Short mmCIF file of C-alpha atoms in Angstrom, two decimals:
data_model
loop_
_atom_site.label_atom_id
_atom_site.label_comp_id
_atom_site.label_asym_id
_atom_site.label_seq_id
_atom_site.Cartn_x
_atom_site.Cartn_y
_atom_site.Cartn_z
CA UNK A 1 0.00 0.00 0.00
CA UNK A 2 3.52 2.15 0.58
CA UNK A 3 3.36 2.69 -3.60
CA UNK A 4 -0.13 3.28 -3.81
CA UNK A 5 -0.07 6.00 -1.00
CA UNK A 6 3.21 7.69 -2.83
CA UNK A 7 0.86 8.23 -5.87
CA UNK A 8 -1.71 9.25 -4.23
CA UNK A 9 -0.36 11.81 -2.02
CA UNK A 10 1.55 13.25 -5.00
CA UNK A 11 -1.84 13.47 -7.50
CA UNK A 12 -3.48 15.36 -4.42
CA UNK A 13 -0.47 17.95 -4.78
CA UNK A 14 0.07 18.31 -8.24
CA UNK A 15 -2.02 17.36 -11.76
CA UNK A 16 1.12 17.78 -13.58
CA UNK A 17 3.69 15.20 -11.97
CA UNK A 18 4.18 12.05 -14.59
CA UNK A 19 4.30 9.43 -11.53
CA UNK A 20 5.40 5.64 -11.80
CA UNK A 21 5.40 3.12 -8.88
CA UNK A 22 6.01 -0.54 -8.73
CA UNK A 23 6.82 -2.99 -5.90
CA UNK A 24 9.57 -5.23 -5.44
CA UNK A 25 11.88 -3.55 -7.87
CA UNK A 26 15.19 -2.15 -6.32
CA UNK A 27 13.42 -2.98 -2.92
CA UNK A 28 9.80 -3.02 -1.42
CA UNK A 29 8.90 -0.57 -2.93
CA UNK A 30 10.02 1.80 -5.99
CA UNK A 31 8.55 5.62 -6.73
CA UNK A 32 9.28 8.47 -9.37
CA UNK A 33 7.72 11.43 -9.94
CA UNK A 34 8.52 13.32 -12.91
CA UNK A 35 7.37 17.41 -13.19
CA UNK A 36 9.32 19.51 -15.75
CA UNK A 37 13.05 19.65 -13.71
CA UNK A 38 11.82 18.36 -10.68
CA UNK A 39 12.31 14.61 -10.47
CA UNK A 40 12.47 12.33 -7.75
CA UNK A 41 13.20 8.35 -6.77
CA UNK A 42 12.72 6.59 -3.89
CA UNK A 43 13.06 2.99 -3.28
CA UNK A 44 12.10 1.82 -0.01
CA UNK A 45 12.04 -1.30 2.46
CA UNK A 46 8.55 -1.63 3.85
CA UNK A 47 9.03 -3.79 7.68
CA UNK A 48 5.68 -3.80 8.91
CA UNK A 49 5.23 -6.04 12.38
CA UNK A 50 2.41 -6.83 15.00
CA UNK A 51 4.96 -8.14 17.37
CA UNK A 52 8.15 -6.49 16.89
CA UNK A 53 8.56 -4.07 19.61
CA UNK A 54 11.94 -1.96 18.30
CA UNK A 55 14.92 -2.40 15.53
CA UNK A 56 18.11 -1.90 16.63
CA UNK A 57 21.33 -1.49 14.04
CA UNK A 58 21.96 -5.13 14.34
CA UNK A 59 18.68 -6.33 13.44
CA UNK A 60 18.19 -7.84 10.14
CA UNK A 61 15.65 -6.44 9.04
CA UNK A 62 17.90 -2.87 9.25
CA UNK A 63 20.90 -4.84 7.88
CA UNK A 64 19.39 -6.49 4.73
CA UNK A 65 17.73 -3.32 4.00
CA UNK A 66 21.26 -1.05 4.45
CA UNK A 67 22.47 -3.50 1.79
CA UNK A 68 20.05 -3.74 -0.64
CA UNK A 69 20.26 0.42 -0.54
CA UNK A 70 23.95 -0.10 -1.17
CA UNK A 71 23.30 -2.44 -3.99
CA UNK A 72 20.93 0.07 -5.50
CA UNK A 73 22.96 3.16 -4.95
CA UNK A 74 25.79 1.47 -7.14
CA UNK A 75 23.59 -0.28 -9.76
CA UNK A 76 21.98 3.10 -10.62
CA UNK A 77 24.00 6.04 -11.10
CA UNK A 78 20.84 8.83 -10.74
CA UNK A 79 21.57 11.87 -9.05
CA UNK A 80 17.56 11.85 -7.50
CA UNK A 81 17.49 8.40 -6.10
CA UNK A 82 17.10 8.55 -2.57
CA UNK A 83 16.24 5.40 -0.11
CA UNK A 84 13.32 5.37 2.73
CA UNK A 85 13.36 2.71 5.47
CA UNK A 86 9.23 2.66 6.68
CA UNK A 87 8.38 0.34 9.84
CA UNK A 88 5.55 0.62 12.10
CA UNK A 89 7.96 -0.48 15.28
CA UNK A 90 10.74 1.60 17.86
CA UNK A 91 14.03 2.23 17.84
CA UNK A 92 15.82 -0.06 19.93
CA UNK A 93 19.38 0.56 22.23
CA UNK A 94 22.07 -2.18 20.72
CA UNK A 95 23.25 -4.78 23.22
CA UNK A 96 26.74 -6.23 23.61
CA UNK A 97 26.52 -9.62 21.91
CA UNK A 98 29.25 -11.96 21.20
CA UNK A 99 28.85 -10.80 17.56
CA UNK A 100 29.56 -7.51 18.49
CA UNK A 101 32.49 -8.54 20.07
CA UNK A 102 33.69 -10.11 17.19
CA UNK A 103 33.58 -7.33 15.65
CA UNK A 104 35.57 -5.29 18.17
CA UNK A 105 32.95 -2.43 18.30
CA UNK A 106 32.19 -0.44 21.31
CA UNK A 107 28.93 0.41 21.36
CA UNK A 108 27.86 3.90 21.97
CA UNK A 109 25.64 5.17 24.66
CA UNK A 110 22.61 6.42 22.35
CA UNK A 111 21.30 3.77 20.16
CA UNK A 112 23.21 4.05 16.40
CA UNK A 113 20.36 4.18 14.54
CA UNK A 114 18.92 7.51 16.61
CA UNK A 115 22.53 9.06 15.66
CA UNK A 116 22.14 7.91 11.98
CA UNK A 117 18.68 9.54 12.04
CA UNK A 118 20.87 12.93 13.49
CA UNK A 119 23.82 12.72 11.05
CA UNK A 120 25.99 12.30 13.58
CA UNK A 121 28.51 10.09 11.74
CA UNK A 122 29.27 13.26 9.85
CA UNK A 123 31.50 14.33 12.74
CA UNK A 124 31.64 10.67 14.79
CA UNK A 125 34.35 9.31 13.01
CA UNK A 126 33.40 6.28 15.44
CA UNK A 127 30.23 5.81 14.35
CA UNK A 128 30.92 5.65 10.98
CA UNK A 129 33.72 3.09 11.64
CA UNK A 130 31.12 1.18 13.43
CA UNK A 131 28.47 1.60 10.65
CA UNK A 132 31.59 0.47 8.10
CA UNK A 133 32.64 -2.32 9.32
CA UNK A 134 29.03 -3.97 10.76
CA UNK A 135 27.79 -3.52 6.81
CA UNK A 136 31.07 -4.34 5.10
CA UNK A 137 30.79 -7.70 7.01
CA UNK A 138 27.26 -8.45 6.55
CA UNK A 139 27.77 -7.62 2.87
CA UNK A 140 30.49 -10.30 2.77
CA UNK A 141 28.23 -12.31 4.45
CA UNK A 142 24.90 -12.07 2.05
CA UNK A 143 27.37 -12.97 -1.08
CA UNK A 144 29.22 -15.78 0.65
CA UNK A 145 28.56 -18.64 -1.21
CA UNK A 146 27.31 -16.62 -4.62
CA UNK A 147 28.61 -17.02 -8.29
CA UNK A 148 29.38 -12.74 -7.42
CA UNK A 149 30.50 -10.63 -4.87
CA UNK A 150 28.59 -7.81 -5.47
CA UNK A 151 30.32 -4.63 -5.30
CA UNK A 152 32.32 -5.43 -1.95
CA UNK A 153 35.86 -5.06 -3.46
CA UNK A 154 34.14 -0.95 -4.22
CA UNK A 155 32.65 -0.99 -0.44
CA UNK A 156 35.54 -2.36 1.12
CA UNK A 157 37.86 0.93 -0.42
CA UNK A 158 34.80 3.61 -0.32
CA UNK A 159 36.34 7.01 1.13
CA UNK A 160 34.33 8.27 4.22
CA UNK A 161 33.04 11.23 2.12
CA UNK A 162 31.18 8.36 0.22
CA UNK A 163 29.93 6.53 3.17
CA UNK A 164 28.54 9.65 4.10
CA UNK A 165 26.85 10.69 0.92
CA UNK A 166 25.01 7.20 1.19
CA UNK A 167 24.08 7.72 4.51
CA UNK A 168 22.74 11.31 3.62
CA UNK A 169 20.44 9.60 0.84
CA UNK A 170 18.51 7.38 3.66
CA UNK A 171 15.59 8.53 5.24
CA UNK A 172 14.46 7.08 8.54
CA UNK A 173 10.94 6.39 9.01
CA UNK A 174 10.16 4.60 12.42
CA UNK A 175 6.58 4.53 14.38
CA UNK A 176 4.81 4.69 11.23
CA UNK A 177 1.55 3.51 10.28
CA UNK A 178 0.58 -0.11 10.26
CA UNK A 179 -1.06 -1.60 7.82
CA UNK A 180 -4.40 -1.12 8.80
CA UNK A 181 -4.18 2.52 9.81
CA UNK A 182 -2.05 3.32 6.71
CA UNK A 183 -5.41 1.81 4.69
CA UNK A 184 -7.35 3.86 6.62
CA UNK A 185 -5.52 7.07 6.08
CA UNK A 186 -5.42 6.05 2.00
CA UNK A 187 -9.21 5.73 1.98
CA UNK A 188 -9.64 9.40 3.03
CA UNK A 189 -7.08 10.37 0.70
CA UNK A 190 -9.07 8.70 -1.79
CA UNK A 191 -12.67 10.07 -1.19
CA UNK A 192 -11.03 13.83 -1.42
CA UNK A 193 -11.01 12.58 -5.40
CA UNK A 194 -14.87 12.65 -5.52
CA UNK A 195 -16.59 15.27 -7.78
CA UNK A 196 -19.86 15.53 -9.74
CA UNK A 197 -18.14 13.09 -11.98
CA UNK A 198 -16.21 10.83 -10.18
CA UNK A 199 -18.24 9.80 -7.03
CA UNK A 200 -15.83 7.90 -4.94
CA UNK A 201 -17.81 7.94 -1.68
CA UNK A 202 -17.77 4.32 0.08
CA UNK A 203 -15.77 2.78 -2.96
CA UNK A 204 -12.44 3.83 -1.62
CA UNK A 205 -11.28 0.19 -0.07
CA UNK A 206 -12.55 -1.01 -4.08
CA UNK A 207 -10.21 1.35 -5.44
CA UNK A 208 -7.02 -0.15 -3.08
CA UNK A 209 -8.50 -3.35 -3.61
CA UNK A 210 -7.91 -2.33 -7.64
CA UNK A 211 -4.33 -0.76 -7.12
CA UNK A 212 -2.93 -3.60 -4.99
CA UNK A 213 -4.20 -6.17 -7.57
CA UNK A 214 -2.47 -4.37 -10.32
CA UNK A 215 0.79 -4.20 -8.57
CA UNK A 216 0.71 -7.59 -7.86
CA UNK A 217 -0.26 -8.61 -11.36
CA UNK A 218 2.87 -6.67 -12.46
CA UNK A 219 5.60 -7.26 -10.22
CA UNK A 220 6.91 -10.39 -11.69
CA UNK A 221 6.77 -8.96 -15.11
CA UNK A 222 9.67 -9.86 -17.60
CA UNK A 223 9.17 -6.39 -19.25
CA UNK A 224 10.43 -3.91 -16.87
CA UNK A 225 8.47 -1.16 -17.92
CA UNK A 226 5.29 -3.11 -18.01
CA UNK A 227 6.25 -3.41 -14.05
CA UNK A 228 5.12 0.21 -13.28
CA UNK A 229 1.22 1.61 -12.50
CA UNK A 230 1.27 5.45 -13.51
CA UNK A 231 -0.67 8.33 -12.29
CA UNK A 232 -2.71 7.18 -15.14
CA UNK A 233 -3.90 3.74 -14.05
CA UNK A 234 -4.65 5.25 -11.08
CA UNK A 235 -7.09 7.71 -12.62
CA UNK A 236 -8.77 4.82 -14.80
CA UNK A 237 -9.47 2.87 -12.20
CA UNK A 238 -10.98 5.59 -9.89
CA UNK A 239 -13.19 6.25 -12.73
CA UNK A 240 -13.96 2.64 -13.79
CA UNK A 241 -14.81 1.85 -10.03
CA UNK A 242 -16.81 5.56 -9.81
CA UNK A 243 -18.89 4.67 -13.17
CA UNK A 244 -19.48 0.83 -11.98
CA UNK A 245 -17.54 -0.39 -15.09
CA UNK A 246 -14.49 -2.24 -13.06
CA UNK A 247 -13.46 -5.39 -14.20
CA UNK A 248 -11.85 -7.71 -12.30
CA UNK A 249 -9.12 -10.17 -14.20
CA UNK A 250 -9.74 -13.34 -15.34
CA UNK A 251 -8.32 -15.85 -12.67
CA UNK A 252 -8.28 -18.70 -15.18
CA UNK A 253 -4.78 -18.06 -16.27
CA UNK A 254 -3.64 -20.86 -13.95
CA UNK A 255 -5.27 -23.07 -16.18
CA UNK A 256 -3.55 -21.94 -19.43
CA UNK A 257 -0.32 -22.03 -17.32
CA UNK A 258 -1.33 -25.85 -16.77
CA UNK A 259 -1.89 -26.49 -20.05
CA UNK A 260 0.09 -28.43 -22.07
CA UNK A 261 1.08 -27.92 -26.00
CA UNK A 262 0.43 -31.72 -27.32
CA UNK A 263 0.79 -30.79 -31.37
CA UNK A 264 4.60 -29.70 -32.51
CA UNK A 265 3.51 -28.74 -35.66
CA UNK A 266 3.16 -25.02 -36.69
CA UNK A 267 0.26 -23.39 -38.11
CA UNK A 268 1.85 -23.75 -41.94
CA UNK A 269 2.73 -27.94 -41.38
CA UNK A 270 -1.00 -28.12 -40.22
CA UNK A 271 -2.58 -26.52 -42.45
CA UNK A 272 -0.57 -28.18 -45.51
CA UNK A 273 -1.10 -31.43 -43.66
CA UNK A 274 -5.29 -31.80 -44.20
CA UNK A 275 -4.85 -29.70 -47.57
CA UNK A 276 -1.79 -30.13 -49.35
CA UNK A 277 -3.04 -27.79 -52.27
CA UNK A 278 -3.66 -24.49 -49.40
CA UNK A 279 -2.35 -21.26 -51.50
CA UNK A 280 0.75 -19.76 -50.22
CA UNK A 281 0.01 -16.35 -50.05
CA UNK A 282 -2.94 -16.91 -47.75
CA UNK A 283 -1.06 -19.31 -45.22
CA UNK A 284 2.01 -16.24 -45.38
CA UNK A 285 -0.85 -13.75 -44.52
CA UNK A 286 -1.91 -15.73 -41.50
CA UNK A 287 2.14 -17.08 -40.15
CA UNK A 288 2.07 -12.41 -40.23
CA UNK A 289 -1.52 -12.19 -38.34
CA UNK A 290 0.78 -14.68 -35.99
CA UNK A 291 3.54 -12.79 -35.59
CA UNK A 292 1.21 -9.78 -35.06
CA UNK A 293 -0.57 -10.98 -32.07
CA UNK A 294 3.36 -11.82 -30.41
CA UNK A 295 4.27 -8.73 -30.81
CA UNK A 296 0.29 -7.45 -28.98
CA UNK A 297 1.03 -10.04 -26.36
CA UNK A 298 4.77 -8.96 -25.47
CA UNK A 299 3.09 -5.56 -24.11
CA UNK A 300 0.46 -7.08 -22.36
CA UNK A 301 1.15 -8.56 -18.35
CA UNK A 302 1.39 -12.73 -18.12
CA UNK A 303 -1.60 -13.36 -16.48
CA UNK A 304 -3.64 -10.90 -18.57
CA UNK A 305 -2.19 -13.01 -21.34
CA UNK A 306 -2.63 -16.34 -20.18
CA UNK A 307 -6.45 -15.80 -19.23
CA UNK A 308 -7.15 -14.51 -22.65
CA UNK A 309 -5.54 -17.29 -24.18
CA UNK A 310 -7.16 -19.65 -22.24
CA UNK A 311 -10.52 -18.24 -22.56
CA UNK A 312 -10.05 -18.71 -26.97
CA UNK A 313 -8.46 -22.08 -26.29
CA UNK A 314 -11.17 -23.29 -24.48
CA UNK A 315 -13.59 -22.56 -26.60
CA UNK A 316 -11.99 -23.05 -29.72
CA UNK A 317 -10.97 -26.60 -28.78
CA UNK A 318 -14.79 -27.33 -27.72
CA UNK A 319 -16.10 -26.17 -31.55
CA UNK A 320 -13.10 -27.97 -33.48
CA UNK A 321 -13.97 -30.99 -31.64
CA UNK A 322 -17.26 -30.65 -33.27
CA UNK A 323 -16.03 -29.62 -36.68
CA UNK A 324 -13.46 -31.99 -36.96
CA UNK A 325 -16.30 -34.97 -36.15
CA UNK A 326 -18.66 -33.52 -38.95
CA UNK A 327 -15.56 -33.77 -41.57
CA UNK A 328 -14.89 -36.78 -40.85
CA UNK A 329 -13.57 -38.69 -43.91
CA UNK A 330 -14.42 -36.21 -45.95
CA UNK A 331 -11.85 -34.87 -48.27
CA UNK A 332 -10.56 -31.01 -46.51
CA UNK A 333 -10.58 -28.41 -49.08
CA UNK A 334 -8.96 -24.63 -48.95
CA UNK A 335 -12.56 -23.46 -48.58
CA UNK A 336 -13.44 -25.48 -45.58
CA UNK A 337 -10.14 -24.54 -43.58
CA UNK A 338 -11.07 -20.82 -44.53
CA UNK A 339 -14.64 -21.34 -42.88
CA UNK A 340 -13.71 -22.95 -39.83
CA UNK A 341 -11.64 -19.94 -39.31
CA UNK A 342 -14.11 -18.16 -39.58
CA UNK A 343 -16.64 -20.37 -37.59
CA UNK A 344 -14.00 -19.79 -34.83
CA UNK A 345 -13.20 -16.77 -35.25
CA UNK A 346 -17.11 -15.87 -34.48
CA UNK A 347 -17.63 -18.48 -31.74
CA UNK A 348 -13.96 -16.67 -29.83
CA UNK A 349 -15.67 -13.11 -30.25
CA UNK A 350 -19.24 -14.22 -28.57
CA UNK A 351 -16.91 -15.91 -26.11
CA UNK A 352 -15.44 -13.08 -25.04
CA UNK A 353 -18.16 -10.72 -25.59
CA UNK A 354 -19.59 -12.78 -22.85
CA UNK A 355 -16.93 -13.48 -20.52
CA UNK A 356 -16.05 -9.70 -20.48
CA UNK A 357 -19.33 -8.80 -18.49
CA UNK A 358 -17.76 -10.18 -15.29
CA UNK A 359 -13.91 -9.96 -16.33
CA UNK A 360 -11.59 -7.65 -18.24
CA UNK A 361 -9.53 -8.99 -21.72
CA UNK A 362 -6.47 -6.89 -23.16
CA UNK A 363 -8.22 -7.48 -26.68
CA UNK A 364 -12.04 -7.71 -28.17
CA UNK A 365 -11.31 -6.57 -31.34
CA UNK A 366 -11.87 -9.13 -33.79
CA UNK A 367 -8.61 -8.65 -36.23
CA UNK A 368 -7.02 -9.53 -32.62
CA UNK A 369 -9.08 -11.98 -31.48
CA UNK A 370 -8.66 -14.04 -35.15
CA UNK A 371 -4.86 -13.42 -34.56
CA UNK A 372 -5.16 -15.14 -31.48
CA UNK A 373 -6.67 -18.07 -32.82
CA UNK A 374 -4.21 -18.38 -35.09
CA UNK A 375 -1.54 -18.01 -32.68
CA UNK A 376 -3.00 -21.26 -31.20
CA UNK A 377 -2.49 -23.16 -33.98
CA UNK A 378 0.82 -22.25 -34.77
CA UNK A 379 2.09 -22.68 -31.30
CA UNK A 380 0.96 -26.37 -30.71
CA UNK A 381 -2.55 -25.94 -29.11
CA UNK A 382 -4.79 -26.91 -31.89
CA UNK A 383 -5.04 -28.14 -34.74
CA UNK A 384 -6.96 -29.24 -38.20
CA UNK A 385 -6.96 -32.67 -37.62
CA UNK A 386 -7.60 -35.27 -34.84
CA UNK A 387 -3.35 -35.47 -34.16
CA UNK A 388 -3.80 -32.18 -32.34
CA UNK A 389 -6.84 -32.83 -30.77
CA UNK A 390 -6.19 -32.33 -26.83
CA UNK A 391 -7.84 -34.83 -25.09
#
């Protein structure tokens, strides 16, 4: 909800802000906002806890944060990216541990993380030793074992003006909002976007509900930019949800992902396998119509994908099941290939005419939807005969 409420609070601000968020990229959570020559980026670890009382430097959770920030801050060279470390618990006083004694580090009085929070290692040249050599050895740590180090052999030599710039870039955010406050707090964020035209009023948990499913639909994405939900995703679903014309997505793309491709052949070897005689020209235009759809369905997220494809499959097997049993023995001609494409082409449109009253497709167009078809047959999921029949 962290990347949600960055968006949100920013729209409320400005109208003019391009603003991109995604979640598990870089860290928890990843924001940019964009306005003429004002841009920021902020990547942030979101620890939220129920039973945690307090972090202290030591803690994990603050070390495995402190190092993705240091993996981030060398991967990408922009001058705006900052770092935000967001937890609902305390700040916690260190205790002498045999770890620490390992180490060789005397602890100070105050708890480290307080004097992180006050910039004190800008003139503790203690502290920062301490904050060194604590991350240089958990760094070493997290890549034992790994095909890569990392960027230790760059940590391990980094000047203290360096440390210190990285330091500078992290912003400490403890005794935040938990979960359930921080939803509260978004919904009356939300609701100040009503107007005549966009009534919002009691929808607001429908339009987190929205956001949080679209993040999570796009986190895993191979495409990084298809990773992101922009200030405008954020207005189309506030108005979908206000007008009543929300769709949810299809969960039956964990069927197409258990679905298995029983026919090898492409859609050229099947076609030329039930008539040998099929002009050229026309099975070139459809192998393009293939490679058409590809290219639609690298922009489009996996899941959104997968349901669609299902959705044709499924409905497309059912009706060539039927076709196939009427030909039977009958000699195939280029005219009856042409018409069953077309008989599918027309059952896959009514299909997802249908299915789109309760769920939301990428495509309904039908130059997209016969692509898709097509698609199917070339990449082993149907075919014109009973060989690629899927039983």
């Amino acid at each position: 909800m962290r990347a949600i409420k960055y968006l949100i609070d920013k729209m409320l601000v400005s109208d003019k802000a391009y603003l991109y968020a995604a979640t598990e990229y870089f860290d928890d959570v990843y924001f940019k906002s964009v306005e003429g020559e004002d841009i920021s980026e902020i990547a942030e670890g979101d620890k939220n806890y129920k039973s945690v009382k307090g972090f202290t430097f030591m803690s994990d959770e603050i070390k495995n944060s402190l190092i993705v920030f240091l993996d981030c801050w060398f991967l990408n060279s922009s001058e705006y990216l900052t770092f935000c470390y967001y937890t609902n618990v305390d700040i916690s006083k260190e205790r002498n541990s045999e770890h620490i004694k390992d180490l060789g580090i005397e602890l100070p009085k105050e708890p480290i993380i307080k004097m992180i929070i006050n910039k004190s290692y800008t003139t503790d040249k203690d502290l920062l030793e301490i904050i060194k050599t604590v991350l240089i050895v958990e760094y070493e740590k997290q890549y034992s074992g790994k095909e890569q180090s990392g960027y230790l052999e760059q940590i391990k030599i980094m000047p203290n003006e360096l440390w210190i710039d990285f330091l500078n870039k992290i912003d400490w955010k403890f005794n935040e909002e938990n979960e359930s406050e921080l939803k509260a707090t978004l919904m009356q964020d939300i609701a100040k976007f009503s107007n005549e035209k966009r009534d919002l009023l009691g929808k607001e948990a429908y339009v987190i509900a929205a956001l949080l499913d679209e993040l999570e639909q796009r986190q895993n994405s191979k495409d990084l930019m298809s990773r992101f939900i922009t200030d405008s995703i954020v207005k189309l679903v506030m108005l979908e949800i206000a007008t009543n014309q929300r769709r949810t997505s299809d969960p039956i793309f964990k069927s197409w992902n258990e679905l298995e491709a029983t026919d090898k052949r492409n859609l050229n070897e099947k076609i030329l396998s039930v008539c040998s005689s099929f002009d050229e020209k026309l099975i070139s235009i459809y192998s393009r119509k293939v490679g058409n759809t590809r290219i639609e369905y690298s922009k489009i997220l996996a899941e959104d994908k997968g349901a669609y494809q299902f959705r044709i499959y499924d409905i497309c097997d059912e009706n060539l099941y039927k076709i196939l049993r009427k030909a039977k023995e009958t000699e195939i001609t280029e005219e009856m290939v042409e018409s069953w494409i077309e008989e599918l082409k027309e059952c896959a449109e009514e299909h997802i005419d249908e299915m789109s009253k309760d769920y939301s497709y990428p495509f309904k167009n039908k130059k997209s939807i016969e692509g898709a078809i097509l698609e199917l047959f070339d990449s082993c999921y149907l075919s014109f005969d009973s060989e690629g029949l899927n039983e």
